[in-house]
Coordinates of C-alpha atoms (C1' of nucleotides) in Angstrom, one line a residue:
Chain A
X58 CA 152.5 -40.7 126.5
X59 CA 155.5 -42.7 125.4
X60 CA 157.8 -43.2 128.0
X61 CA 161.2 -42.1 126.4
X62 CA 163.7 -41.6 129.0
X63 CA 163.4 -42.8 132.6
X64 CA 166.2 -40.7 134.7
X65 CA 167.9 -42.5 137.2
X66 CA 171.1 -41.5 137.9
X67 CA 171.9 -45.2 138.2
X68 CA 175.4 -45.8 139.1
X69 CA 175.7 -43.2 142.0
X70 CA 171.8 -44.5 142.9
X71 CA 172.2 -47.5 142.5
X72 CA 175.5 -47.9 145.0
X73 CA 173.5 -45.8 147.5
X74 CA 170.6 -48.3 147.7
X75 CA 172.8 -51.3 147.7
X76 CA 174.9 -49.7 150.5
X77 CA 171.8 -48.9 152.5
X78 CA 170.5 -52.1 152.1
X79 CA 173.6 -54.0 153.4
X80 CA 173.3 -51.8 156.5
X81 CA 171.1 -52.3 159.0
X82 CA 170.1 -49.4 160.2
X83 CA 166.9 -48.3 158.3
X84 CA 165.9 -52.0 159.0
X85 CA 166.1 -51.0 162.5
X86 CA 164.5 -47.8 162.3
X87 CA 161.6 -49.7 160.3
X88 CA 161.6 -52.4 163.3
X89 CA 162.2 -50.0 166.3
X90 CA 160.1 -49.3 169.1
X91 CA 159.7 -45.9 169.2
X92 CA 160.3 -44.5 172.7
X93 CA 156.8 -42.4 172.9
X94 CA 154.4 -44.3 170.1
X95 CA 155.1 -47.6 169.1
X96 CA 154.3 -48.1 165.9
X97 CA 152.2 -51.1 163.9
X98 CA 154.1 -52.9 161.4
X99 CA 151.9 -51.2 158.6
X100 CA 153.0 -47.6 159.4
X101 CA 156.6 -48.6 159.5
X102 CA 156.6 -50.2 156.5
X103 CA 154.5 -47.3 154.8
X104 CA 157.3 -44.5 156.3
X105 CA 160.3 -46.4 155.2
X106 CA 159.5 -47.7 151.9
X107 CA 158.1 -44.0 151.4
X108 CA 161.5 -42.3 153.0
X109 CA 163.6 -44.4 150.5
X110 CA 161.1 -43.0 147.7
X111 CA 161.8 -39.6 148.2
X112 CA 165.5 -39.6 149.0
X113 CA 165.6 -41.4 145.9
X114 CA 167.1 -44.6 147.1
X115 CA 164.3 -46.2 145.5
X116 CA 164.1 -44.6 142.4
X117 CA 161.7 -44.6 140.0
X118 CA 161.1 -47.9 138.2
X119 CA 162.4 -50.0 141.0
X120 CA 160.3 -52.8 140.9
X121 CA 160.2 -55.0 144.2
X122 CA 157.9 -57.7 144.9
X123 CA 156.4 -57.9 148.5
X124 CA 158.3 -60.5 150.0
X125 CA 161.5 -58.8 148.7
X126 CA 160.1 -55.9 150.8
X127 CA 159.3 -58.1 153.4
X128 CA 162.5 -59.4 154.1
X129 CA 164.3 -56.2 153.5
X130 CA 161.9 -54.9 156.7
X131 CA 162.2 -57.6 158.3
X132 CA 158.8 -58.3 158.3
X133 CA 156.0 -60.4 157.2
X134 CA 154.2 -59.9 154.0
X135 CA 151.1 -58.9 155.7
X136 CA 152.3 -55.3 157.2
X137 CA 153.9 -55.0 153.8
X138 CA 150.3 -55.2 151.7
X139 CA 148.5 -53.1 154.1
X140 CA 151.9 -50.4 153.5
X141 CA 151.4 -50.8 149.9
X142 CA 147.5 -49.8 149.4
X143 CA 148.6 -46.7 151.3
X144 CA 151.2 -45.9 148.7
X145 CA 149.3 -46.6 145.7
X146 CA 146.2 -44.4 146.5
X147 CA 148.9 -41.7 146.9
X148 CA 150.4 -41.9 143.8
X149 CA 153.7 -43.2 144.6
X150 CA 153.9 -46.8 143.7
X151 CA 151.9 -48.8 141.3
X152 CA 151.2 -52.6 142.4
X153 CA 150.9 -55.1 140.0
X154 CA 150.4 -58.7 140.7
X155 CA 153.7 -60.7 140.5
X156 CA 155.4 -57.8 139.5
X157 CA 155.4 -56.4 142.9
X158 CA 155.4 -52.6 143.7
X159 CA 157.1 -50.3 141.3
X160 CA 157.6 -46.8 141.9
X161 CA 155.9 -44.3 139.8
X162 CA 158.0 -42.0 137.6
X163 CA 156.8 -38.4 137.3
X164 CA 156.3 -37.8 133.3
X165 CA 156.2 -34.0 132.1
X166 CA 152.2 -34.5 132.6
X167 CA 151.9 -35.9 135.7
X168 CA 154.3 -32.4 136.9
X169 CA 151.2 -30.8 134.6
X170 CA 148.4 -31.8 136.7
X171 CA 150.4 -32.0 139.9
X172 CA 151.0 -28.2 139.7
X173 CA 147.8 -27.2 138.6
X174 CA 146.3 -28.8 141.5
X175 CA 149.1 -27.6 143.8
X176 CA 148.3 -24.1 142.4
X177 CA 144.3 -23.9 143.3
X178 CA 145.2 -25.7 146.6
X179 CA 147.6 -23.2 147.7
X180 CA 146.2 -20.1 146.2
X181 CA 142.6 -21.0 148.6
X182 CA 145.1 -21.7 151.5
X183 CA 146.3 -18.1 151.2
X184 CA 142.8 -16.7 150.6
X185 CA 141.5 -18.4 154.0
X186 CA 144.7 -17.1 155.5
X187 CA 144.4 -13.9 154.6
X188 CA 140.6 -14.1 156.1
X189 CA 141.4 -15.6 159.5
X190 CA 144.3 -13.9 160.1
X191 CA 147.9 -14.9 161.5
X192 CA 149.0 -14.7 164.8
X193 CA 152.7 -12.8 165.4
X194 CA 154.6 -16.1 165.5
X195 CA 153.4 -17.3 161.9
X196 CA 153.7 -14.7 160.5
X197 CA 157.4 -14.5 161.8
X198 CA 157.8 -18.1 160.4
X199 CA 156.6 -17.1 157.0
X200 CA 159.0 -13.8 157.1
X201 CA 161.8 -16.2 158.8
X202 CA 161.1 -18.8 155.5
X203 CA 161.5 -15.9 153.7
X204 CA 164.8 -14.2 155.1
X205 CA 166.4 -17.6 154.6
X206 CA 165.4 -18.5 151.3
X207 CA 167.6 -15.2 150.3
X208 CA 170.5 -16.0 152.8
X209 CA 170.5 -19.2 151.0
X210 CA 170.6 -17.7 147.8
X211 CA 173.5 -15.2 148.8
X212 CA 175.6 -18.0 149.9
X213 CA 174.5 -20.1 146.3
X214 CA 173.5 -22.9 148.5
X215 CA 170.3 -23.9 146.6
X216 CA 169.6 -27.1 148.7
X217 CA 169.0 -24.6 151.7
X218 CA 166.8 -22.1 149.4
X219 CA 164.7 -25.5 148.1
X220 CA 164.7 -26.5 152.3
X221 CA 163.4 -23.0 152.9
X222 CA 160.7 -22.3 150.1
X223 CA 159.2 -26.1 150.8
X224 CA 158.7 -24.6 154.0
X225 CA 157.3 -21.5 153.8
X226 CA 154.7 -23.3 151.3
X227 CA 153.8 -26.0 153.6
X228 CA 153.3 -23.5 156.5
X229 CA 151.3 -21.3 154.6
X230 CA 149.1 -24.0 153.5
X231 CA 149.0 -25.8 157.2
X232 CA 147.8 -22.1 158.8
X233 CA 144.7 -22.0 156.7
X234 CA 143.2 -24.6 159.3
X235 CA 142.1 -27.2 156.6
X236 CA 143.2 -30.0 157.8
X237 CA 142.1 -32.3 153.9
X238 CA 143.5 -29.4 152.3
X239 CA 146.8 -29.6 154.4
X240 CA 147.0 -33.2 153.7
X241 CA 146.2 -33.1 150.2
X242 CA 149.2 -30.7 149.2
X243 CA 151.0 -32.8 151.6
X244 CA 150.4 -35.9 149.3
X245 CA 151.1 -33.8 145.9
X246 CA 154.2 -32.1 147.4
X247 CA 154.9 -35.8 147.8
X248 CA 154.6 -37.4 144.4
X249 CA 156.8 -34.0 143.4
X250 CA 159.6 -34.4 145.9
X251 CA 162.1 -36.3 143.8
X252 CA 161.2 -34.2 140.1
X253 CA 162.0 -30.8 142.6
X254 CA 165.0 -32.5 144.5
X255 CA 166.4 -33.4 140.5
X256 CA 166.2 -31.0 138.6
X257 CA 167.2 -28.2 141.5
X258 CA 170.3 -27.5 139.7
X259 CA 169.2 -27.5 136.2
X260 CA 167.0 -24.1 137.0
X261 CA 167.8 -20.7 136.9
X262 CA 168.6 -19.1 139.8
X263 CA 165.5 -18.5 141.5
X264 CA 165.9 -14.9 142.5
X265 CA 162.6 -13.1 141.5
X266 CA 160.8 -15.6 143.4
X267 CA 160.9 -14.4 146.7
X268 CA 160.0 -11.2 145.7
X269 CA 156.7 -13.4 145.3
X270 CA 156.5 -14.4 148.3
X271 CA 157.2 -11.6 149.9
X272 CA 154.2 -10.1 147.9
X273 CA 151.6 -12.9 149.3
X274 CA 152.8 -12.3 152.7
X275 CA 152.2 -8.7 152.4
X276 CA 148.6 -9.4 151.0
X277 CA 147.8 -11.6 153.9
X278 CA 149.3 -9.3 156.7
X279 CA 146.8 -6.6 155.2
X280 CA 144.0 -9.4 155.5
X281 CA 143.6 -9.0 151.9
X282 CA 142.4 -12.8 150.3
X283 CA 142.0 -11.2 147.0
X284 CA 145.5 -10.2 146.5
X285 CA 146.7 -13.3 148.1
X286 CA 145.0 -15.9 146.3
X287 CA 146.1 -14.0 143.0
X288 CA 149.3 -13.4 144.0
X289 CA 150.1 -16.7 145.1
X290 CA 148.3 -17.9 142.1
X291 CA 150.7 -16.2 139.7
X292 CA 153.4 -17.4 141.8
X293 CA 153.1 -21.1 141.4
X294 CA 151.4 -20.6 137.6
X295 CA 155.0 -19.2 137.0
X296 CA 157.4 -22.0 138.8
X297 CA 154.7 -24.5 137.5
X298 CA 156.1 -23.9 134.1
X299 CA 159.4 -23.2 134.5
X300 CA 159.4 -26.7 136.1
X301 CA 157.8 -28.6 132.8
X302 CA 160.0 -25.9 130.7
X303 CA 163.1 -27.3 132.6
X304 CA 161.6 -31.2 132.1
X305 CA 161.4 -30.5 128.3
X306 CA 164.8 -28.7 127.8
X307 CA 166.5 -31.7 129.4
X308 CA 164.3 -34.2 127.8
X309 CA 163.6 -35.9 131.3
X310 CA 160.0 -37.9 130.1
X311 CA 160.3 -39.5 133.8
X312 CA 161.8 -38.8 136.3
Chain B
X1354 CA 134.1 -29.4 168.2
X1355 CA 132.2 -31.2 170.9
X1356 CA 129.7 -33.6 169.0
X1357 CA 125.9 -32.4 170.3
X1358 CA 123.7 -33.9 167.7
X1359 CA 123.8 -37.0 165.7
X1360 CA 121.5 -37.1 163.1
X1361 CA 120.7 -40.8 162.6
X1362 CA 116.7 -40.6 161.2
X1363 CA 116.9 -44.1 163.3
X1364 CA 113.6 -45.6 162.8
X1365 CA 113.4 -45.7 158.9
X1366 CA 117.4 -46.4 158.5
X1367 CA 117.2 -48.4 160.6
X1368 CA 115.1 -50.5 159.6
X1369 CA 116.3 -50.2 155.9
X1370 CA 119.7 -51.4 157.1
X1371 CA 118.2 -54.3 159.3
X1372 CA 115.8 -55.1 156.3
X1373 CA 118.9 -55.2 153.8
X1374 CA 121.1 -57.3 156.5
X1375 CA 118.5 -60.0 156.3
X1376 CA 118.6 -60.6 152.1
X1377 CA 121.0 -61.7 150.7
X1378 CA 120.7 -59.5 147.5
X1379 CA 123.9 -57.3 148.5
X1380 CA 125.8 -59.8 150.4
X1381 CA 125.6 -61.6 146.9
X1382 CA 126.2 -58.8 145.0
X1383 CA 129.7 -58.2 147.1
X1384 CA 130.3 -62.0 146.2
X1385 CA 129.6 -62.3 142.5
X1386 CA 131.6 -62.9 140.0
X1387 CA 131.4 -59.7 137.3
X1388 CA 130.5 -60.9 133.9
X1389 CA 133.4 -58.7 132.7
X1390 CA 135.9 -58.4 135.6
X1391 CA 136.4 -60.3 138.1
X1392 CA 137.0 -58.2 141.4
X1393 CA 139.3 -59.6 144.3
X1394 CA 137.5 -59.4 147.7
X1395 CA 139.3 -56.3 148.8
X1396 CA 137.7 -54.2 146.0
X1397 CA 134.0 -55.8 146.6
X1398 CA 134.4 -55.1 150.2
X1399 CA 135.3 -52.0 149.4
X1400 CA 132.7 -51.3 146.9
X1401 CA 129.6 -52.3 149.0
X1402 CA 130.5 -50.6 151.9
X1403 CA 131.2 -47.6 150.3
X1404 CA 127.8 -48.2 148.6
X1405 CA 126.4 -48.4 151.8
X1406 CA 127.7 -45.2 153.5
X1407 CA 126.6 -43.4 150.6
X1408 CA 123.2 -44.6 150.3
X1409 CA 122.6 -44.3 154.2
X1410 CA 122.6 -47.8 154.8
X1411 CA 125.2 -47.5 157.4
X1412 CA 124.8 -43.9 158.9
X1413 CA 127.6 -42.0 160.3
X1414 CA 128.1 -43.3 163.5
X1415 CA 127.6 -46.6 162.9
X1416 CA 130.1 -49.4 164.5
X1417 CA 131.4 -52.6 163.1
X1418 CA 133.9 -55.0 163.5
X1419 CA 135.6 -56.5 161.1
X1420 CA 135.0 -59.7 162.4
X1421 CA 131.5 -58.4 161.6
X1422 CA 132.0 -56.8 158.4
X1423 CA 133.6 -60.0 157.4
X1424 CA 130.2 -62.1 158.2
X1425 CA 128.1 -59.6 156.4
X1426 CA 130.1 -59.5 153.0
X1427 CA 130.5 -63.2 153.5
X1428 CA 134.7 -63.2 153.3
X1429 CA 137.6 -63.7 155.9
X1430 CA 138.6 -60.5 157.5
X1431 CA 141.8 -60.1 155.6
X1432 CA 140.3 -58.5 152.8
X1433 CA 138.1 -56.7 154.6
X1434 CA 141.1 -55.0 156.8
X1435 CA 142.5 -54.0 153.1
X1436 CA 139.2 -52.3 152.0
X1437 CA 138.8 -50.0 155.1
X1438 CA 142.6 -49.1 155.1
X1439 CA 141.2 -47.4 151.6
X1440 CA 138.0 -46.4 153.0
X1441 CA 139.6 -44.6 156.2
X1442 CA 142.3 -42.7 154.1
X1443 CA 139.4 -41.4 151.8
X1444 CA 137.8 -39.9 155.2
X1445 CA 134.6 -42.2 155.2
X1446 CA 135.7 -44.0 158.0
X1447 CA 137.2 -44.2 161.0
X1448 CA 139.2 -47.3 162.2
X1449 CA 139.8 -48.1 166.2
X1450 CA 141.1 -51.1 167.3
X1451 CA 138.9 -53.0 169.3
X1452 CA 136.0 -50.7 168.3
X1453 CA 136.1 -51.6 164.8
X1454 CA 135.3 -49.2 161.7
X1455 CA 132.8 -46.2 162.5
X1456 CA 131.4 -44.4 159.7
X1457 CA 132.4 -41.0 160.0
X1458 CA 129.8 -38.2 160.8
X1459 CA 130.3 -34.9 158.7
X1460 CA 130.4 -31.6 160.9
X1461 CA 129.3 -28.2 159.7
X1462 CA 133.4 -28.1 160.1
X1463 CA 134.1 -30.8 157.8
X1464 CA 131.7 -29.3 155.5
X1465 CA 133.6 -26.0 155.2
X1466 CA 136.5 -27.5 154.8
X1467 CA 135.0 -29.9 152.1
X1468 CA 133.4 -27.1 150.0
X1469 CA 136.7 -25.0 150.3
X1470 CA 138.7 -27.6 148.6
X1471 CA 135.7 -28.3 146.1
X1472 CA 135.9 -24.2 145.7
X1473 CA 139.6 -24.6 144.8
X1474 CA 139.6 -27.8 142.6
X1475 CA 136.5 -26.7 140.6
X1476 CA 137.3 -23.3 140.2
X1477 CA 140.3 -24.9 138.7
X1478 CA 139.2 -27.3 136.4
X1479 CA 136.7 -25.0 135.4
X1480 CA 140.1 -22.5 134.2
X1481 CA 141.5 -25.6 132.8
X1482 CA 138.5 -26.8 130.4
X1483 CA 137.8 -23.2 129.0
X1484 CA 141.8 -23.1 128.2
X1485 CA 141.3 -26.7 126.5
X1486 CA 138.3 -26.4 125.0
X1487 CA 135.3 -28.7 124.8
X1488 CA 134.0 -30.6 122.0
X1489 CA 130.7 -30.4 121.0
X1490 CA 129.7 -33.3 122.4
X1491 CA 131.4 -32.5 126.0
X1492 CA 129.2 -28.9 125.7
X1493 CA 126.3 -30.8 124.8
X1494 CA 126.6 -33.1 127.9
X1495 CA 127.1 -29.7 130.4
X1496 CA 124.4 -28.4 128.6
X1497 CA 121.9 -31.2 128.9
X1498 CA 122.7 -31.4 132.7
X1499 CA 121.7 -27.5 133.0
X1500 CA 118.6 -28.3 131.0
X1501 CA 117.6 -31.2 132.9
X1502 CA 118.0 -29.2 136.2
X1503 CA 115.5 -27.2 135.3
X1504 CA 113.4 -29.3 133.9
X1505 CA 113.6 -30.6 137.5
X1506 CA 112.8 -27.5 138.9
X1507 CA 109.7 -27.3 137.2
X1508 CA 108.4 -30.3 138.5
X1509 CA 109.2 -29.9 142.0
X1510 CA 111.5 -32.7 141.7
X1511 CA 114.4 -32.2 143.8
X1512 CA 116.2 -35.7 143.4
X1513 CA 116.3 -35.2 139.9
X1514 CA 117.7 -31.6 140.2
X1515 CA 120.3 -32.8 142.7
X1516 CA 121.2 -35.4 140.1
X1517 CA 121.7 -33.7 137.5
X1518 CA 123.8 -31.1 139.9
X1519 CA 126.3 -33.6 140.5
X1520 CA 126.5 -34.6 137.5
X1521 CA 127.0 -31.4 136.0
X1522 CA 129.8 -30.3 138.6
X1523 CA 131.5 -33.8 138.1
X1524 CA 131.8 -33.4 134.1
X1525 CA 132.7 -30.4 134.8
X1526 CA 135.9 -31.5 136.4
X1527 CA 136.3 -34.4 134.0
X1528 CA 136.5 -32.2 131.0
X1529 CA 139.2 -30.8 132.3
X1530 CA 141.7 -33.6 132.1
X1531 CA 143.6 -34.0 135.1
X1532 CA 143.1 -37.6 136.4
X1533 CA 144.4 -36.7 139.8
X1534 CA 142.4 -33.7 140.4
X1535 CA 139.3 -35.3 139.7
X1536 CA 140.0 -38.3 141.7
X1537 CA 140.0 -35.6 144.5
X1538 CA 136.8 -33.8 143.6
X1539 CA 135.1 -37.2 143.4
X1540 CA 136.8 -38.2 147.0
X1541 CA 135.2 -35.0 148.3
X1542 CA 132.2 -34.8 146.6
X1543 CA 131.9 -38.9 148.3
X1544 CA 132.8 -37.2 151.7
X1545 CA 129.8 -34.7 151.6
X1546 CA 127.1 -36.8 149.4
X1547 CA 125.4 -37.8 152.4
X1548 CA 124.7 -34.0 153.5
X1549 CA 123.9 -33.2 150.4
X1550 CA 121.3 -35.8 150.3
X1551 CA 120.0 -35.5 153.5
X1552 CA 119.2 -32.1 153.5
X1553 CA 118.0 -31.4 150.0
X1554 CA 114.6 -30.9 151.0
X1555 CA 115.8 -28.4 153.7
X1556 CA 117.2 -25.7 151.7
X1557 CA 115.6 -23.0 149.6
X1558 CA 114.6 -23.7 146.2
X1559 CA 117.4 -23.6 143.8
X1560 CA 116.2 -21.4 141.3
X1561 CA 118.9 -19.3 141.0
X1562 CA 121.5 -22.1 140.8
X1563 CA 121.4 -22.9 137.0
X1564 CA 122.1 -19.0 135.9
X1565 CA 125.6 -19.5 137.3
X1566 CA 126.1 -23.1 135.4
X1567 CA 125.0 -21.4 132.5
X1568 CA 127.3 -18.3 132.9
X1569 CA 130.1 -21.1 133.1
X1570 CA 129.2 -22.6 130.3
X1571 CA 128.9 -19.4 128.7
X1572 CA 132.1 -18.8 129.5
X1573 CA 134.0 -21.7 128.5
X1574 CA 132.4 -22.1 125.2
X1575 CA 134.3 -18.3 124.4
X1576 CA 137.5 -19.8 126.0
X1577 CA 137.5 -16.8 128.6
X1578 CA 139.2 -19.2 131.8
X1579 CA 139.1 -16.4 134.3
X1580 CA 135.9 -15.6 133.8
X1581 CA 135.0 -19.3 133.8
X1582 CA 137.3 -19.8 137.1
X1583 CA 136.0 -16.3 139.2
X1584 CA 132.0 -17.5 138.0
X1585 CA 132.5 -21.5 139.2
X1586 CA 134.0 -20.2 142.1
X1587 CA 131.8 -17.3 143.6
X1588 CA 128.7 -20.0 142.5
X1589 CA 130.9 -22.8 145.2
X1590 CA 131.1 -20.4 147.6
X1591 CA 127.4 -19.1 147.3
X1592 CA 126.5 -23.2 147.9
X1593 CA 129.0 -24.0 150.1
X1594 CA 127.3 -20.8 152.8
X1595 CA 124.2 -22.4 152.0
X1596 CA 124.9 -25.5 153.1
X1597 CA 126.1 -24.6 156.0
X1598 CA 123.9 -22.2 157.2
X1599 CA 120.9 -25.0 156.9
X1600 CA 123.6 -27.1 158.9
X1601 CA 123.6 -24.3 161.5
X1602 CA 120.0 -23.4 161.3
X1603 CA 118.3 -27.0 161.6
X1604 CA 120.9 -27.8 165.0
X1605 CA 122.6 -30.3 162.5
X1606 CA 125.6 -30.5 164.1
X1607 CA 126.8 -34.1 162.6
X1608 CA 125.3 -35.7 159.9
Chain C
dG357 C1' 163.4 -68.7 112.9
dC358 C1' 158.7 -67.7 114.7
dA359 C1' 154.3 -69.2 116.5
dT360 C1' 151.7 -72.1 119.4
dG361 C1' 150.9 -75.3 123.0
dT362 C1' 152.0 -77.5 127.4
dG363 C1' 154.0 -77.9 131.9
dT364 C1' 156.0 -75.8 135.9
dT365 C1' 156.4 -72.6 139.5
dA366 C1' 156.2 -68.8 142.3
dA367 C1' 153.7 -64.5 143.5
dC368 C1' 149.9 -63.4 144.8
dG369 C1' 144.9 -63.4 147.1
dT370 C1' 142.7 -65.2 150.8
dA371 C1' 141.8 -67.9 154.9
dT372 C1' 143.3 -69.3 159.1
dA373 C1' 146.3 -69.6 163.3
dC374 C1' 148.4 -67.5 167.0
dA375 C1' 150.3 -63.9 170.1
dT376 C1' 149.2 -59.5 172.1
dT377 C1' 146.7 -56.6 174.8
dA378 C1' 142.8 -53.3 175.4
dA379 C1' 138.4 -53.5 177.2
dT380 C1' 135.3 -55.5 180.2
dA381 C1' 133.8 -58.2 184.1
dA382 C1' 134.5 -59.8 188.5
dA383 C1' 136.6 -59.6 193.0
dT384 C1' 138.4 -57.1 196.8
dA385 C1' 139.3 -53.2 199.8
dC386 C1' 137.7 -49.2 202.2
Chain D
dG176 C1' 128.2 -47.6 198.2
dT177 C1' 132.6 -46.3 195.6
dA178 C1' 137.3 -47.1 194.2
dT179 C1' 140.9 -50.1 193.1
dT180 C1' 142.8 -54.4 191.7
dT181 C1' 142.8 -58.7 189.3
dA182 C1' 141.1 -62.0 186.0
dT183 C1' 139.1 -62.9 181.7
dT184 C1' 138.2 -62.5 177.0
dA185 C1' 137.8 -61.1 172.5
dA186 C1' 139.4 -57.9 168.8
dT187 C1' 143.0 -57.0 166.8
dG188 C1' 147.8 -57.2 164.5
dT189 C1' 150.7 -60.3 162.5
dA190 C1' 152.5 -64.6 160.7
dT191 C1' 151.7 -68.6 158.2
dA192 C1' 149.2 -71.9 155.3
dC193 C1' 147.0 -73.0 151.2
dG194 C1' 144.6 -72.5 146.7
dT195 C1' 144.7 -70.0 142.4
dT196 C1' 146.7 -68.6 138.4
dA197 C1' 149.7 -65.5 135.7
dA198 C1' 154.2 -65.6 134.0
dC199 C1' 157.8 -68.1 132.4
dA200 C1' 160.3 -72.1 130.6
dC201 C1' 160.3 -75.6 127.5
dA202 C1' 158.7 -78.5 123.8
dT203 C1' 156.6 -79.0 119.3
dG204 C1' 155.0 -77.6 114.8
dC205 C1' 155.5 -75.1 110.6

DNA sequence: GCATGTGTTAACGTATACATTAATAAATAC
DNA sequence: GTATTTATTAATGTATACGTTAACACATGC
């Protein structure tokens, strides 16, 4: 796969990182003691760096050598290395000697297998769902995701719909009870944040898609896995490849 | 899930793993210098004890400090903290200051959860490779694996049958082309190998095993993905009750 | 100009030093 | 004897030191 195009939305980006990293806030919040856990250097480096990942104020291709990152955490390199194995067995930065960290972009493919995953990992969450049952209160979470995703979409405010559907996925996969499973969409939800996040306003307006979701939460109300693996199944086979579709109409090969 | 039973089989582990501390044939093999590659200390540290946990050298359960860890592999602790940062994201371990690294037992719990994402992931890969294809070498390979099970079979020899299982079930998931997903099968299928292997001569006879590989292979050689997808998958969850119920029925509460 | 060789240097990879503190041992109180 | 407090110590977590060597800069040859 030829890398083509690398998105990064560099001069609004760009200003935005340099800003943040004249401040010293995140610094502090990456050095803080927090007031109930106190956190090892390792975990703070590992949430910060991976917060500036997502919100895209490191985006992809920034290349940063660890004692750059160490001295932007105010840390030593150590804390930094232990941060970095974490990162790069979940996909989101690559480490290369003496080329330091550099985050991955997300080509076409890696969307590819991303969502196919996504889609058997979600589709068993709602089987086991539908099997074990919800309790009144998560099921009025999922309904509640729900509502909002079509307030959101009333008022045009797509940020709020993305907020909403993001949730009413990631609850549906944490009641299943499968604690690997949780975590593993967790990770690929991850790696996905920024293509979803960019490309939000280059897609149609997602309103048949919550007539999916209703449909899944139906299936599992009635206790029915069948209906609610498939369902959900179709669901995600469907925004799956309108995602890539979008990613090819734009020509973004990395995002 | 209060832990009632350990299953250690002490005496002959043991005794393997006290034999084993005493040569110097792994330590050196953590140590030396690949004729091709030349792998830093974190990934040989890594390596060997994974090796180890696999193969039962270290049971679940099992303590060390690093300190220790360090001594036995012959190396300073640092890359020994690297490798069991790795280790302890992929579930094999557990990592408590001041206690040092414990191998992680494997509950009837874990188990389910293990074969429910194995259900998902396979089921999936299985959809993916009769949508893609195989060449005929690829079929050839499946179809050797299903002939040397039963060859196995015939004579009694249930190593060799669980063998050619796993390798089966891992092709499987190769053929299909996403790198990330079968990463994931493999970090599962590494989570359960040691139940798998330790209660293979506990569980029926599996003659009727290799119909269902065959009617997947059948399957994706006519390009039929649902069909290859709704086979692989009620074949998982027929193995993954198995399993459990011999956990259940032999009191094998953590292996 | 391009290709090749040599020298320099800095980014690791790894070992070691040091500060912190959880866990354990010992002392004390009842 | 049991419960509580205090002292000790060793296992981290983290920083730093040092050796290795890949990457780069510069020189040389064609």
């Amino acid at each position: 796969m030829q890398q083509t195009k690398t998105v990064r939305f560099a001069s609004t980006t760009r200003k935005l990182f340099e800003s943040k990293n004249m401040s010293s806030e995140s610094v502090q919040a990456a050095r803080n003691t927090d007031t109930k856990i106190k956190l090892s250097l390792p975990d703070r480096a590992y949430r910060e760096i991976k917060r500036r990942i997502l919100e895209n104020e490191m985006p992809s291709g920034t290349i940063m050598l660890e004692s750059e990152l160490a001295d932007l955490l105010d840390m030593s390199r150590t804390p930094v290395r232990e941060a970095l194995i974490r990162l790069s067995n979940e996909g989101m930065v690559e480490v290369r000697p003496r080329h330091g960290m550099r985050v991955l972009p997300v080509s076409r493919d890696d969307m590819i297998e991303i969502y196919d995953i996504l889609t058997a990992l979600e589709s068993e969450a709602a089987d086991l769902v539908a099997r074990r049952g919800l309790s009144e209160q998560q099921l009025g979470q999922l309904t509640a995701a729900v509502d909002e995703m079509d307030q959101a979409l009333e008022k045009d405010d797509l940020t709020g719909w993305a907020n909403a559907d993001e949730r009413f996925h990631l609850l549906l996969v944490e009641f299943c009870g499968n604690k690997r499973l949780t975590n593993m969409v967790n990770t690929f939800w991850d790696q996905s944040h920024r293509v979803r996040l960019l490309t939000l306003r280059l897609r149609p307006k997602p309103s048949g898609s919550n007539d999916d979701h209703r449909a899944v939460v139906a299936a599992i109300a009635r206790n029915d896995p069948d209906a609610a693996r498939d369902l959900h199944r179709q669901h995600r086979l469907k925004s799956g490849t309108m995602l890539v579709e979008i990613l090819e109409k734009h020509g973004l090969s990395n995002v």
